[in-house]
mmCIF file of C-alpha atoms in Angstrom:
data_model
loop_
_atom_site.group_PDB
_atom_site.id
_atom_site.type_symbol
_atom_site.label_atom_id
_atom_site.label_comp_id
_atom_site.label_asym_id
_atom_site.label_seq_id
_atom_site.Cartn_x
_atom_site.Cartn_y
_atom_site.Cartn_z
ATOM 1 C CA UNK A 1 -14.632 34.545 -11.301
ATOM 2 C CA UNK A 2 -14.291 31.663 -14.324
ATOM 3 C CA UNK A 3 -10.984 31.067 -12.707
ATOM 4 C CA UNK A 4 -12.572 30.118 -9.420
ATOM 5 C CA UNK A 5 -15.263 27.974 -11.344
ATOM 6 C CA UNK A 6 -12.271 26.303 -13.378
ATOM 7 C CA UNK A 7 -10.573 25.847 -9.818
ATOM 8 C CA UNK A 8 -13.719 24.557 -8.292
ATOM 9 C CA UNK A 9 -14.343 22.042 -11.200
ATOM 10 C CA UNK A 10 -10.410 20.761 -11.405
ATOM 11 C CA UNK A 11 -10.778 20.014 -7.645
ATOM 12 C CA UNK A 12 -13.979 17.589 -8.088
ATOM 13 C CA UNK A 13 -12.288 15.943 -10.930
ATOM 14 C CA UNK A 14 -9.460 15.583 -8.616
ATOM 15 C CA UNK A 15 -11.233 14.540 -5.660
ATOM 16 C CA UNK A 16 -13.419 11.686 -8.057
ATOM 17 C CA UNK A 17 -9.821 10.673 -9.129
ATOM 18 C CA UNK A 18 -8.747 10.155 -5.443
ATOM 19 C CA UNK A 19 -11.506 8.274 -4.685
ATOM 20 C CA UNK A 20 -11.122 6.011 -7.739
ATOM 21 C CA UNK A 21 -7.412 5.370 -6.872
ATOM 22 C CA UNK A 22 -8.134 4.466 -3.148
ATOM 23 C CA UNK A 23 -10.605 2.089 -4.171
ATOM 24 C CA UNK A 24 -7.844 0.408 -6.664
ATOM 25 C CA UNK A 25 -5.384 0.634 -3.549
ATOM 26 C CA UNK A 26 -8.073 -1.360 -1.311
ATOM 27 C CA UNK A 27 -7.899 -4.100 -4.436
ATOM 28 C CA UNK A 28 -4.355 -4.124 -4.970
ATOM 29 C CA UNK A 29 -2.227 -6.742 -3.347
ATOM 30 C CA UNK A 30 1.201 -7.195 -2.485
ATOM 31 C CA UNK A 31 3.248 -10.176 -1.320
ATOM 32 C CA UNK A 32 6.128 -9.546 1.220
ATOM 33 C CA UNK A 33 8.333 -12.775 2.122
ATOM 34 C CA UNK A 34 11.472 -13.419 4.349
ATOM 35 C CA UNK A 35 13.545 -16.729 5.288
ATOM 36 C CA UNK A 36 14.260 -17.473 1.811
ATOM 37 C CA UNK A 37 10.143 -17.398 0.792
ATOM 38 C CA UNK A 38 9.249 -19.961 4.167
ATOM 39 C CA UNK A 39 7.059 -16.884 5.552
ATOM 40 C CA UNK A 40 4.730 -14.995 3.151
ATOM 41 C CA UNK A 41 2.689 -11.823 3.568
ATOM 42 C CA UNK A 42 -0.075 -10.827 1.322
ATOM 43 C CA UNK A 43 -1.391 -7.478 2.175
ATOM 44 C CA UNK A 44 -3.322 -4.329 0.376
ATOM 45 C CA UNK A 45 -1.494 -1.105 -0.790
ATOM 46 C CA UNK A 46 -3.150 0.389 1.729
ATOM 47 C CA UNK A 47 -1.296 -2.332 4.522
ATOM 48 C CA UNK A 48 -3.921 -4.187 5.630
ATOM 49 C CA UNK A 49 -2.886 -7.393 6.379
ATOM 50 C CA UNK A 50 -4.838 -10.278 3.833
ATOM 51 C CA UNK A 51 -2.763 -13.711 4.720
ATOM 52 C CA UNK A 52 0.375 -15.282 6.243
ATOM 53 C CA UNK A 53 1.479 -18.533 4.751
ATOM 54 C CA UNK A 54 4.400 -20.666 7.600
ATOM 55 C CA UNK A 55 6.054 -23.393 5.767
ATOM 56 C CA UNK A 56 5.588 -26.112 8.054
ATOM 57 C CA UNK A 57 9.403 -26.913 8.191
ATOM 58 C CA UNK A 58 9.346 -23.518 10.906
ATOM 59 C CA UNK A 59 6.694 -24.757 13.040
ATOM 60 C CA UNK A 60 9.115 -26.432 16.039
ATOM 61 C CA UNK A 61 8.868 -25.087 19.446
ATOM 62 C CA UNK A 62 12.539 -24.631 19.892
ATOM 63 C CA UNK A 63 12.155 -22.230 16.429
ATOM 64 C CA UNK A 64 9.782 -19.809 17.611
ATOM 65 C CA UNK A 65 11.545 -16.544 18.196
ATOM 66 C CA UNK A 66 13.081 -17.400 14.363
ATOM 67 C CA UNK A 67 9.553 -17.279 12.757
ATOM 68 C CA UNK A 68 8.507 -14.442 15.049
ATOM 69 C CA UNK A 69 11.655 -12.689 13.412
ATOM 70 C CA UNK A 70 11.025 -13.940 9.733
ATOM 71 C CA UNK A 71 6.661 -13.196 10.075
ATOM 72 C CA UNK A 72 7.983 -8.782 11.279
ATOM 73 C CA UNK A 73 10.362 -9.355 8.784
ATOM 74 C CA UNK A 74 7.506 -10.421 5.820
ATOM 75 C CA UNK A 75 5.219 -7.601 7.213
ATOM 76 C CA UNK A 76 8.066 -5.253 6.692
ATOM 77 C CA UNK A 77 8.686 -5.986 3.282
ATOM 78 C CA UNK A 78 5.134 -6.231 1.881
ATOM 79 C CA UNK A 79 4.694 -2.781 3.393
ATOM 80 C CA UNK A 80 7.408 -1.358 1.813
ATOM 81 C CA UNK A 81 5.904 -2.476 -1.573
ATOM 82 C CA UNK A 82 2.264 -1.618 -0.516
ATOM 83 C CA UNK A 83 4.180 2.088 0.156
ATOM 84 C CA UNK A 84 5.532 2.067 -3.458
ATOM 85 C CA UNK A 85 2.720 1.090 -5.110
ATOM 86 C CA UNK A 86 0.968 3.466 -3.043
ATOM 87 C CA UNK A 87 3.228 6.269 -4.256
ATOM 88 C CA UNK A 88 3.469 5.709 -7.536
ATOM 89 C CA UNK A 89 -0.723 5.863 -8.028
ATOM 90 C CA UNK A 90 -0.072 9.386 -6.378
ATOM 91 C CA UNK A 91 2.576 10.126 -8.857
ATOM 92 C CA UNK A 92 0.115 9.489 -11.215
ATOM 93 C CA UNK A 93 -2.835 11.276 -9.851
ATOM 94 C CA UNK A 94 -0.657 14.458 -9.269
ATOM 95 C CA UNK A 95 1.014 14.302 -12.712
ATOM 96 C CA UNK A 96 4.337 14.128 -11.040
ATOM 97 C CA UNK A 97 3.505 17.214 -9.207
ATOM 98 C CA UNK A 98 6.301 17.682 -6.429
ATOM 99 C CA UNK A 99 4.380 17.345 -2.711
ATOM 100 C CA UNK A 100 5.948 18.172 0.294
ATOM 101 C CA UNK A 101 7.722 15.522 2.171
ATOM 102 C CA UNK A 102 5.156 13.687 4.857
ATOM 103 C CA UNK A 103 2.079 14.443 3.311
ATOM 104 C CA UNK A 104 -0.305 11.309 2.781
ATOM 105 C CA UNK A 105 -3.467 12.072 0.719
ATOM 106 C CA UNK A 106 -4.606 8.534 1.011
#
């Protein structure tokens, strides 16, 4: 029975941890950027997208399917950080604790 109680009492520290960590995702920002740094992406850890920024050098007509291209291409890499940041706060909530592949706690 205390093991249940020390099970039950290691899983609310674990779930106050979670909670802490997804509010630090939520205020932890990453910048993606593509063309050379013309197109940036901020965004959260958790991906939501917080600002664009066009140099103005990319806003002609006959240019648009290149800054269409460069803006995925931003997105793309700011997620890919926002997914490594991501998984190293669950490396360190899990103490490095092996999880099986495709499972998202956040």
């Amino acid at each position: 029975m205390r093991d249940l109680m020390g099970m039950m009492k290691q899983a609310k520290e674990l779930q106050g941890r979670m909670q802490q960590v997804q509010e630090e995702l939520e205020n932890t920002e990453v910048d993606g950027a593509s063309g050379g740094g013309l197109v940036t992406v901020r965004v959260s850890a958790k991906g939501a997208t917080k600002a664009v920024r066009i140099d103005p050098s990319l806003m002609k007509p006959e240019e648009v399917e290149i800054l269409e291209d460069l803006i995925v291409a931003a997105l793309s890499d700011a997620r890919a950080k926002a997914e490594k940041v991501m998984a190293e706060k669950m490396q360190e909530l899990t103490g490095g604790l092996p999880l099986p592949p495709g499972l998202k706690l956040f």
